[in-house]
PDB file of C-alpha atoms in Angstrom:
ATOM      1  CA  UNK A   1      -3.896 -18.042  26.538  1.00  0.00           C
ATOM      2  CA  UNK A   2      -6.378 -18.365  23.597  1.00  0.00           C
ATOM      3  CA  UNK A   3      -7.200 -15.331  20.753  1.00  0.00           C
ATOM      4  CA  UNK A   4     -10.696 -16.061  22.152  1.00  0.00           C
ATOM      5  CA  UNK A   5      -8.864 -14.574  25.755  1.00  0.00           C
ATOM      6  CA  UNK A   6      -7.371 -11.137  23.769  1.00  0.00           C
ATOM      7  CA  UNK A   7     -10.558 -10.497  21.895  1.00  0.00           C
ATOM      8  CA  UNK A   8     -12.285 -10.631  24.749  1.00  0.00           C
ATOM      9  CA  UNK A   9      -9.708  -8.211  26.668  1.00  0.00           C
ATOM     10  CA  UNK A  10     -11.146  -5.935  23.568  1.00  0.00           C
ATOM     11  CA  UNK A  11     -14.182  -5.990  23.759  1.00  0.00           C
ATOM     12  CA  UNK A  12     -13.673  -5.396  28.064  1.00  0.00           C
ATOM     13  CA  UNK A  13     -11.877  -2.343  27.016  1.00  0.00           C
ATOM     14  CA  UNK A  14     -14.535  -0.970  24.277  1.00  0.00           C
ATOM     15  CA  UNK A  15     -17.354  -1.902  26.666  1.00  0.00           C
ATOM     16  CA  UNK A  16     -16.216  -1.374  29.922  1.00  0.00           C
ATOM     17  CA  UNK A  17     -17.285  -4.223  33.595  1.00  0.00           C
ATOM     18  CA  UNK A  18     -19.109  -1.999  35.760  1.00  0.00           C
ATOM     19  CA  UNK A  19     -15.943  -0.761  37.116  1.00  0.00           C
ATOM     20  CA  UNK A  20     -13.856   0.565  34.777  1.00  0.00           C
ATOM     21  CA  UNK A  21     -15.670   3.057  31.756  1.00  0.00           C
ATOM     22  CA  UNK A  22     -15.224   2.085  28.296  1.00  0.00           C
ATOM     23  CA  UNK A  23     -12.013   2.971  26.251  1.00  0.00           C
ATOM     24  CA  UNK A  24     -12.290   5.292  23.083  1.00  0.00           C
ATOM     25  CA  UNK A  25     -11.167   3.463  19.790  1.00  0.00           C
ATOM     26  CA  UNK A  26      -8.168   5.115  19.751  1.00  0.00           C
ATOM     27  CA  UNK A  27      -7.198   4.225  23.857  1.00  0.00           C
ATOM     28  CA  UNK A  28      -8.323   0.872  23.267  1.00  0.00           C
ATOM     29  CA  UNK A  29      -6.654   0.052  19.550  1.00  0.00           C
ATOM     30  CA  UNK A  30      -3.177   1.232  21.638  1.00  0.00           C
ATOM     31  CA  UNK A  31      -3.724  -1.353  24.070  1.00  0.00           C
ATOM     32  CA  UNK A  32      -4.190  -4.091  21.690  1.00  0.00           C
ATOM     33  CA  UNK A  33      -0.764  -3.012  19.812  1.00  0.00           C
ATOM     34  CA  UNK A  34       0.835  -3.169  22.962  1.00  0.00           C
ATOM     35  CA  UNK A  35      -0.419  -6.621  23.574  1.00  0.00           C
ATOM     36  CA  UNK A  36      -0.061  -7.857  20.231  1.00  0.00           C
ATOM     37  CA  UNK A  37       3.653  -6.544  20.334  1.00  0.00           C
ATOM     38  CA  UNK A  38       4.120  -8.207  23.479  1.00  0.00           C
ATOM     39  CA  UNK A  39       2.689 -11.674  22.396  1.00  0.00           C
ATOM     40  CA  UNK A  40       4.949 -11.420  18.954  1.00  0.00           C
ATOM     41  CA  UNK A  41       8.055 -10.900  21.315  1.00  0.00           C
ATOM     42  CA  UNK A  42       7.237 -14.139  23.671  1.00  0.00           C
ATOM     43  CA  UNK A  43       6.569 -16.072  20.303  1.00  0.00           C
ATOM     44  CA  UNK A  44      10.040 -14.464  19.052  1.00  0.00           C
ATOM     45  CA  UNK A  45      12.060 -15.633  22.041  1.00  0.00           C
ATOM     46  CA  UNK A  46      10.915 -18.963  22.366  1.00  0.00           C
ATOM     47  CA  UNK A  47       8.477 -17.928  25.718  1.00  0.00           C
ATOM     48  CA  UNK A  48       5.151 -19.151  23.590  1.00  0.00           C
ATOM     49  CA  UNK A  49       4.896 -21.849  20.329  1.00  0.00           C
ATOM     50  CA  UNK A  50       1.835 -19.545  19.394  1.00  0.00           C
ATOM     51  CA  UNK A  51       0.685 -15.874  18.697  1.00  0.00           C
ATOM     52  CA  UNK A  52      -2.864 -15.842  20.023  1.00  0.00           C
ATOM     53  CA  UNK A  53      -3.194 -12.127  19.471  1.00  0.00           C
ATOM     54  CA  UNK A  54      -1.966 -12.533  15.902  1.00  0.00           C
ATOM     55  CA  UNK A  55      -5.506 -12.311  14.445  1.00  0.00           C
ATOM     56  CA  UNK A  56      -6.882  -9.795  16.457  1.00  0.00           C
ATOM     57  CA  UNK A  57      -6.932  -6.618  14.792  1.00  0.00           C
ATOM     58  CA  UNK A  58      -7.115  -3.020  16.843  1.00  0.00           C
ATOM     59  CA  UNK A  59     -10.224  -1.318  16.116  1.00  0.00           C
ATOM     60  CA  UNK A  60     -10.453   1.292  13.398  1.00  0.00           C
ATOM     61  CA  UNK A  61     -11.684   4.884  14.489  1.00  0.00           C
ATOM     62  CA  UNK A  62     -14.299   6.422  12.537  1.00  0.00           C
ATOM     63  CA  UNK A  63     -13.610   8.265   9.927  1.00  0.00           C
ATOM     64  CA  UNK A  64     -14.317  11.997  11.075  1.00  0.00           C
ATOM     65  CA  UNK A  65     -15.893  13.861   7.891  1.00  0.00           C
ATOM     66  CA  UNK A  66     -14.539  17.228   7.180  1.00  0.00           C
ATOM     67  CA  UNK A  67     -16.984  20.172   8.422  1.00  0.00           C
ATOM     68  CA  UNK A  68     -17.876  22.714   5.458  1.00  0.00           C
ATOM     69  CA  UNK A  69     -19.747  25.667   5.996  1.00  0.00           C
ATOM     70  CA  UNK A  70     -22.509  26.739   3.267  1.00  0.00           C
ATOM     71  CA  UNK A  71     -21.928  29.018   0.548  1.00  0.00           C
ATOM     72  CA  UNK A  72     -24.278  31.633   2.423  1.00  0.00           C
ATOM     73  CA  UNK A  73     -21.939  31.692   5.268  1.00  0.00           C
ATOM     74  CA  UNK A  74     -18.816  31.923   3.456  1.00  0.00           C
ATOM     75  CA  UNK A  75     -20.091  35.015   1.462  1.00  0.00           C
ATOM     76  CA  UNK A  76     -20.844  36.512   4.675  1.00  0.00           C
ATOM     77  CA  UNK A  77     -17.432  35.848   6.419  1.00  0.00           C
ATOM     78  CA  UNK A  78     -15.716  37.397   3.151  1.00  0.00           C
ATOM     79  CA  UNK A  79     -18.054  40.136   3.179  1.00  0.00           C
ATOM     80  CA  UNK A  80     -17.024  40.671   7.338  1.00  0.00           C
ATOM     81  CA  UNK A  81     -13.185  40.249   6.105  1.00  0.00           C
ATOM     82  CA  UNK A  82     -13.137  43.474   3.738  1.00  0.00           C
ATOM     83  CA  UNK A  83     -16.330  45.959   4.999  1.00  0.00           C
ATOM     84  CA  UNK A  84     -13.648  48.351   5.036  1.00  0.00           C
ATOM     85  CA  UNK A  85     -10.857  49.584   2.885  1.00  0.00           C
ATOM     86  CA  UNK A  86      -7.751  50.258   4.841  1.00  0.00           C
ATOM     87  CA  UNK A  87      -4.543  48.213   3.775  1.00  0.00           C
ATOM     88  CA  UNK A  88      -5.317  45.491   6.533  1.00  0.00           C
ATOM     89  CA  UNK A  89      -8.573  44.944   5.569  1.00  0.00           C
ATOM     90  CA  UNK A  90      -7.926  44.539   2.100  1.00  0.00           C
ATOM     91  CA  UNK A  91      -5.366  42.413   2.711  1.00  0.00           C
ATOM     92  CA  UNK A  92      -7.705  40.304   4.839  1.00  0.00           C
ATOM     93  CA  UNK A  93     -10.039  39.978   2.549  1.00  0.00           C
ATOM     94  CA  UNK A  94      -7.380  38.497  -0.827  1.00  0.00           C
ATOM     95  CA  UNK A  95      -6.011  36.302   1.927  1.00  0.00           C
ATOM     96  CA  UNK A  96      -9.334  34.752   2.545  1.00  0.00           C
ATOM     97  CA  UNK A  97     -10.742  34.914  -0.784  1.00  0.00           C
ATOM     98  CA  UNK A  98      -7.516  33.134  -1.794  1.00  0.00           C
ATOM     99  CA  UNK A  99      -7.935  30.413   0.993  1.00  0.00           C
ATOM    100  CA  UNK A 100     -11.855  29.455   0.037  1.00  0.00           C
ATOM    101  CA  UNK A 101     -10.955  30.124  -4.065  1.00  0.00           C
ATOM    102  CA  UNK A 102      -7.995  28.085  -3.926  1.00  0.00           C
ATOM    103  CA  UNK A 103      -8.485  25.490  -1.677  1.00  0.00           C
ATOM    104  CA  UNK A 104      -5.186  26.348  -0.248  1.00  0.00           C
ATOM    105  CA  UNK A 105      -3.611  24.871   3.166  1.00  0.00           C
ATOM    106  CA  UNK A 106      -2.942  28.336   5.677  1.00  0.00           C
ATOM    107  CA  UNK A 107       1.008  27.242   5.360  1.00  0.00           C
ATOM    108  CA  UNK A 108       0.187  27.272   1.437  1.00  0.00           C
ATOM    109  CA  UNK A 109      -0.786  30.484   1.481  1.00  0.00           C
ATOM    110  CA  UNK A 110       0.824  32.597   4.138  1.00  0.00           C
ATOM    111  CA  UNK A 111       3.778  31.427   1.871  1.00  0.00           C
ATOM    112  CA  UNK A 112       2.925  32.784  -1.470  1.00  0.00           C
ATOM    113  CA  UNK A 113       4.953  35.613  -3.037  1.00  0.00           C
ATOM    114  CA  UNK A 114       3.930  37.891  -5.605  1.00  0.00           C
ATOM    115  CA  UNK A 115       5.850  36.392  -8.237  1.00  0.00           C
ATOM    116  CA  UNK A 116       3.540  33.236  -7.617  1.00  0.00           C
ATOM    117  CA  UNK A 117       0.748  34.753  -9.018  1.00  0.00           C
ATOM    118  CA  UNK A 118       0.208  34.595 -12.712  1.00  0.00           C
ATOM    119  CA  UNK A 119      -2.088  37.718 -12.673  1.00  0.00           C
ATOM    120  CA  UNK A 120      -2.750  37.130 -16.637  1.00  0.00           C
ATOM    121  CA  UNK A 121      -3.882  33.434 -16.736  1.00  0.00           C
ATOM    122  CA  UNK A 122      -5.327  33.882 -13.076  1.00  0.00           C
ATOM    123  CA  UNK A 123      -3.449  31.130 -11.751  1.00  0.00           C
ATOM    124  CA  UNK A 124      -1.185  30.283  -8.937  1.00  0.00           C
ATOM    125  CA  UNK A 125       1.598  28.345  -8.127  1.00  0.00           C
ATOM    126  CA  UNK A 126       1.280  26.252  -4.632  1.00  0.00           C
ATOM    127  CA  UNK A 127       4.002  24.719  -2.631  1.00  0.00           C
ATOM    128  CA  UNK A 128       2.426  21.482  -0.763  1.00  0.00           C
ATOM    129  CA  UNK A 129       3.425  19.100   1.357  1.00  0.00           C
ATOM    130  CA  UNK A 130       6.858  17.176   0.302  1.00  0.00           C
ATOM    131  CA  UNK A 131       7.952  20.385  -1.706  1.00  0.00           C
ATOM    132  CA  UNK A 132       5.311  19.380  -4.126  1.00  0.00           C
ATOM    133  CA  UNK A 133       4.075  22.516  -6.333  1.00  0.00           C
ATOM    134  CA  UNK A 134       0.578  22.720  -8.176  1.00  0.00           C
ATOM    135  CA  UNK A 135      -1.160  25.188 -10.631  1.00  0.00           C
ATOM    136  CA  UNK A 136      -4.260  26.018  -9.357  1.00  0.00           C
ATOM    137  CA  UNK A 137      -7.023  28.516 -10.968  1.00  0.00           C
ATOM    138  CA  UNK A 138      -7.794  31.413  -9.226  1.00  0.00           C
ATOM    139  CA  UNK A 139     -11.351  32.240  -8.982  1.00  0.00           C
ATOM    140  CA  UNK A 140     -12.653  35.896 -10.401  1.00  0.00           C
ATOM    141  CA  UNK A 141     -13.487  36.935  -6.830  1.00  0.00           C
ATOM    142  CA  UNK A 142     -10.188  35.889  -5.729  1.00  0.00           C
ATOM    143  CA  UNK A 143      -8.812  37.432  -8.498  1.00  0.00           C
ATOM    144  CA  UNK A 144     -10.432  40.969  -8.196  1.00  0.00           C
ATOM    145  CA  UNK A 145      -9.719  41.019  -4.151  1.00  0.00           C
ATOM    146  CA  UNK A 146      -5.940  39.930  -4.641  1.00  0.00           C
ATOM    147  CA  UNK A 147      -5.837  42.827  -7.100  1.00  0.00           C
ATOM    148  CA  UNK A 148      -7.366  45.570  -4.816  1.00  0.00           C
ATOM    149  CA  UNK A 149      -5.173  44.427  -2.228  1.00  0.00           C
ATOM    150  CA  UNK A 150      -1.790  44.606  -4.587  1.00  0.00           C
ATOM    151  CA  UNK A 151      -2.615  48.377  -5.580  1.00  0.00           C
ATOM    152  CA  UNK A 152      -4.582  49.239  -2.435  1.00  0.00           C
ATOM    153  CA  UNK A 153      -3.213  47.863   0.463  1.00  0.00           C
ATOM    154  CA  UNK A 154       0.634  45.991  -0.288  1.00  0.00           C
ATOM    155  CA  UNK A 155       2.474  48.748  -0.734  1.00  0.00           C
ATOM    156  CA  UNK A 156       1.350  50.735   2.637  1.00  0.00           C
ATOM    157  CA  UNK A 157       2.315  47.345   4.809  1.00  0.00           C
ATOM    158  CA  UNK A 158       5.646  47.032   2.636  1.00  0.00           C
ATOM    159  CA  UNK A 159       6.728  50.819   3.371  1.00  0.00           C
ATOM    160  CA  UNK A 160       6.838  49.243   6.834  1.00  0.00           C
ATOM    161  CA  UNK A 161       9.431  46.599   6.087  1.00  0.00           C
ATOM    162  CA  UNK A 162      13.037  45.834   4.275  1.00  0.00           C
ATOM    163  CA  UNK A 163      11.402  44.751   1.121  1.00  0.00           C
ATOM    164  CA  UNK A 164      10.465  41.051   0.799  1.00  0.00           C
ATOM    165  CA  UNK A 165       8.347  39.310  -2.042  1.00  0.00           C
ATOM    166  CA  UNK A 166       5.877  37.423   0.274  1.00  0.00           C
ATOM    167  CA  UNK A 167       2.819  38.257  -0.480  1.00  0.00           C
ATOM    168  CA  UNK A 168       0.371  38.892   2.507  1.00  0.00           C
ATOM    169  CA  UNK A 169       2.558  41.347   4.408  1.00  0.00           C
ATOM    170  CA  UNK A 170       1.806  41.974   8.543  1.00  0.00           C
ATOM    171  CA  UNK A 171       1.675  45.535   9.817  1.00  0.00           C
ATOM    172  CA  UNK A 172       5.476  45.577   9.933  1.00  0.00           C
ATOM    173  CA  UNK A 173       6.304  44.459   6.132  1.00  0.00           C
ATOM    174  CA  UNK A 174       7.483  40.835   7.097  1.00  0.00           C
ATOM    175  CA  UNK A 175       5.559  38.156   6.165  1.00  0.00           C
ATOM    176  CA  UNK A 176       2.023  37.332   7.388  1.00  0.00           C
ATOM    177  CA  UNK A 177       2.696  34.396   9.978  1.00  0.00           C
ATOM    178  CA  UNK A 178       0.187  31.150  10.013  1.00  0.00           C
ATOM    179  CA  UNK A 179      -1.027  32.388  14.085  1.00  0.00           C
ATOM    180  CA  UNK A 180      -1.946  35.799  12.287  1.00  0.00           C
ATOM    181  CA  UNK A 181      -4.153  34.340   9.747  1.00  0.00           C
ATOM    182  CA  UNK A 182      -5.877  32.649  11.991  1.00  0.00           C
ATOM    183  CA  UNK A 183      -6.229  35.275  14.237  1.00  0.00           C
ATOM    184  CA  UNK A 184      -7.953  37.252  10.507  1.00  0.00           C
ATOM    185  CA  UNK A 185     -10.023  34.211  10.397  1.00  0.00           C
ATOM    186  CA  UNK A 186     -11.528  34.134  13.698  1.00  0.00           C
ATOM    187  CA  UNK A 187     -12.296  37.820  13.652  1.00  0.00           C
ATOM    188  CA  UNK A 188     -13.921  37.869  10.373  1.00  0.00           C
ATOM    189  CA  UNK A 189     -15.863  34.848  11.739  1.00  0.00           C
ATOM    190  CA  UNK A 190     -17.051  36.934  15.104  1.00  0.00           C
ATOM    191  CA  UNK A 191     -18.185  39.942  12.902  1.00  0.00           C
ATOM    192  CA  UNK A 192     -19.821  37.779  10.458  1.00  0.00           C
ATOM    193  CA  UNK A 193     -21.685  36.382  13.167  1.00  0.00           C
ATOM    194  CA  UNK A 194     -21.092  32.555  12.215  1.00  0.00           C
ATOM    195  CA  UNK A 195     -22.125  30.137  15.443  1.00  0.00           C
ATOM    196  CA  UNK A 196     -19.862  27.101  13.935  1.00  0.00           C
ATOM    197  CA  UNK A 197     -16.314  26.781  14.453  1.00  0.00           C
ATOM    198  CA  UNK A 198     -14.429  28.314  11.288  1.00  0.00           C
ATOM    199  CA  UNK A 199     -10.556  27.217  11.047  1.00  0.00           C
ATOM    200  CA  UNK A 200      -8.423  27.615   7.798  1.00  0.00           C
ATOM    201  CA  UNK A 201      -8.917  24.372   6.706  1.00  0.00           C
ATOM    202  CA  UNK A 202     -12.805  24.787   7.150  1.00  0.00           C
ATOM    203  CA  UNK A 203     -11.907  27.033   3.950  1.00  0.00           C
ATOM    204  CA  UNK A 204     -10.124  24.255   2.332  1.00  0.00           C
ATOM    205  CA  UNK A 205     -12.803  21.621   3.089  1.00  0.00           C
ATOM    206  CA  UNK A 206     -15.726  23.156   2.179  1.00  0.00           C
ATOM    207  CA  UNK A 207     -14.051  24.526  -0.969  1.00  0.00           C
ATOM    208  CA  UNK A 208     -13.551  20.935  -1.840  1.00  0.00           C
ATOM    209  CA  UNK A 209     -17.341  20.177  -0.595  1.00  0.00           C
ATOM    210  CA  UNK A 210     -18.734  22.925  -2.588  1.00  0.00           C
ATOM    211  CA  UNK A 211     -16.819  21.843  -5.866  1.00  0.00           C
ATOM    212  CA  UNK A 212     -18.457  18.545  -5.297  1.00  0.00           C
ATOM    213  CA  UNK A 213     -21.615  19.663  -4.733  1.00  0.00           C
ATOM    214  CA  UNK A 214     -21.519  21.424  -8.152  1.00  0.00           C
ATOM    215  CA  UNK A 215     -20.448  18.160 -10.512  1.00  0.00           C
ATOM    216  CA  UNK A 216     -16.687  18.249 -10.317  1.00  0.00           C
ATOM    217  CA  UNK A 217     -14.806  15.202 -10.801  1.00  0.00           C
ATOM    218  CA  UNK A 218     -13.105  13.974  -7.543  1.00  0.00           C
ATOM    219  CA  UNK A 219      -9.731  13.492  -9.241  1.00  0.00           C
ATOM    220  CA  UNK A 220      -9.754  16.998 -10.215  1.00  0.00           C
ATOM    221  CA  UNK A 221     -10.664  17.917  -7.111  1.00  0.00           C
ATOM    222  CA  UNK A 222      -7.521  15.794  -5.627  1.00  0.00           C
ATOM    223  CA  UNK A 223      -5.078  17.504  -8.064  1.00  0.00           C
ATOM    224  CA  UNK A 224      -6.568  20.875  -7.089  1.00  0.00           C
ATOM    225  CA  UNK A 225      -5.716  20.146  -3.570  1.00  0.00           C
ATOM    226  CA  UNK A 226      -2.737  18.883  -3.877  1.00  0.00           C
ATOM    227  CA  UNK A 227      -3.730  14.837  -2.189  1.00  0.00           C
ATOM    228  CA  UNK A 228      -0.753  12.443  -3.231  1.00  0.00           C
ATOM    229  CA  UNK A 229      -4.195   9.959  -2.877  1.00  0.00           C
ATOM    230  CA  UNK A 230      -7.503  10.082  -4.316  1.00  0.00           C
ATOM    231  CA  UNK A 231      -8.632   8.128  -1.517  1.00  0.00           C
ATOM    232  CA  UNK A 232      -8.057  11.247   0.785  1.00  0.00           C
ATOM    233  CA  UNK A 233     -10.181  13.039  -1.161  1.00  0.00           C
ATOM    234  CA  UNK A 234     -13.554  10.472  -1.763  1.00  0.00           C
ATOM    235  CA  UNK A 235     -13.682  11.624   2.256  1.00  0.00           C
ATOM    236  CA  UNK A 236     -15.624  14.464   0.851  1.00  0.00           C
ATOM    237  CA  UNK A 237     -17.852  12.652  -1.579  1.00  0.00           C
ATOM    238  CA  UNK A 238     -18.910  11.549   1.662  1.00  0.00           C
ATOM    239  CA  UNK A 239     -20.430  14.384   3.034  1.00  0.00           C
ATOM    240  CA  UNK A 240     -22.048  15.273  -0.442  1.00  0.00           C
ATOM    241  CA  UNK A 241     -23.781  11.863   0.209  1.00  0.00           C
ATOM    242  CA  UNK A 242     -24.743  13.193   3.319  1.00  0.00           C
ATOM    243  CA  UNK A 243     -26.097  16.242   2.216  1.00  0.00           C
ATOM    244  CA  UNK A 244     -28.253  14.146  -0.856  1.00  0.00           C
ATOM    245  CA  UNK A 245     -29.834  12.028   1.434  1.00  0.00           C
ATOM    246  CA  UNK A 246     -30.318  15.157   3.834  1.00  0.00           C
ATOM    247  CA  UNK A 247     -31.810  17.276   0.938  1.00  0.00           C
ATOM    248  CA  UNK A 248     -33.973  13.713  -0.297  1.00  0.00           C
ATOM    249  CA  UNK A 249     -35.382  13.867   2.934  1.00  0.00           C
ATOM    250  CA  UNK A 250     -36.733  16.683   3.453  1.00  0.00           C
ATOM    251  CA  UNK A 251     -37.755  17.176  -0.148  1.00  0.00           C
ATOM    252  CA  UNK A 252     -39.172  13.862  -1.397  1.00  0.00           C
ATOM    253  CA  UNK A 253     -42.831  13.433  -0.998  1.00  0.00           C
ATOM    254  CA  UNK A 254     -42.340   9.607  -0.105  1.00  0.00           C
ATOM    255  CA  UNK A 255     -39.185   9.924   1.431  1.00  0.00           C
ATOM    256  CA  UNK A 256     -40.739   9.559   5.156  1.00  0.00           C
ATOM    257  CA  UNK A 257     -43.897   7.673   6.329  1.00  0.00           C
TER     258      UNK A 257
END
């Protein structure tokens, strides 16, 4: 057997014979490991005096660009999270305000206390991934709904409980779980009316995409969300690109024939 023989196992697999469909990148780059493994085992054990599958990489999925929703649509699912002002709903509305002006991941913030909060420099301590804590600036909106929802709306949910110093409470004083937030997320999303799928970390990304869209720098963008990487973050420099040539197209007078 030849590499010319593997590569063209891969590109049967990526392009299908009339018989069998095409592989996705992923199904396809698995097979190729598992031949490539097996070929470095003969070659080990003195079955082969060559690798032919040495050179032949697995394919590389596409990068899949994070999905942001606009600014417009954002201020409307806030606005959907807090129309009202019982404890619950103020509480919905700091916990998403604190998601989209923090960039924060769901675990990140369902796991807050009060004591993280520095109420007087308006900034808050995060605990990422790999125990890893942050200082990140909390955003006047942010600020003003955490704040309605401290004097408004904690201490009705914590009369509920044993006392504990997380700080988005459920309706029985324990601490919000991450299914819960969700579950705040999606119904905010339903009464906002938004057609596009909205997760937590749509919050995160398009926090990220809107901070980039307004001139920040995309290492302080990485340090506000917490990527060990910059190279995680340039992702969303990505989508701004997208969104230039998008605008340059519709815009620019010479931009189409």
């Amino acid at each position: 057997m030849a590499e010319a023989d593997v590569a063209g196992f891969l590109a049967l697999l990526r392009e299908g014979d009339g018989t069998h469909p095409p592989l996705s990148t992923s199904s396809a780059g698995r097979a190729v490991v598992a031949v490539r493994g097996l070929h470095r085992f003969a070659l080990r054990e003195g079955l082969t005096e060559v690798d032919p599958a040495r050179e032949v990489k697995p394919p590389v999925p596409a990068r899949r660009l994070p999905k942001a929703i606009s600014v417009e649509d954002v201020e409307r699912l806030l606005e959907a999270a807090g129309s009202a002002q019982t404890p619950r709903a103020l509480r919905d509305r700091a916990l998403l305000e604190v998601l989209y002006g923090t960039g924060a991941r769901i675990s990140e913030a369902v796991g807050l206390a009060v004591d993280d909060l520095d109420r007087g420099s308006g900034l808050v301590r995060l605990d990422g991934k790999g125990g890893k804590q942050r200082m990140v600036p909390v955003g006047s909106y942010a600020q003003r709904a955490v704040e309605a929802y401290l004097v408004g709306g904690r201490p009705a949910l914590a009369a509920a409980g044993r006392g504990t110093p997380a700080l988005f409470l459920n309706a029985r004083g324990g601490r919000l779980s991450r299914q819960s937030a969700w579950s705040v997320l999606r119904s905010a999303a339903t009464r906002a009316g938004l057609t596009v799928e909205v997760s937590p970390h749509t919050l995160r990304h398009s926090f990220a995409t809107h901070l980039l869209d307004g001139g920040a720098d995309v290492r302080v963008v990485q340090e506000l969300l917490g990527h060990a990487s910059v190279t995680t973050t340039q992702v969303y420099t990505l989508v701004t690109v997208d969104r230039l040539r998008e605008v340059y197209a519709t815009a620019h007078p010479r931009a189409r024939s």
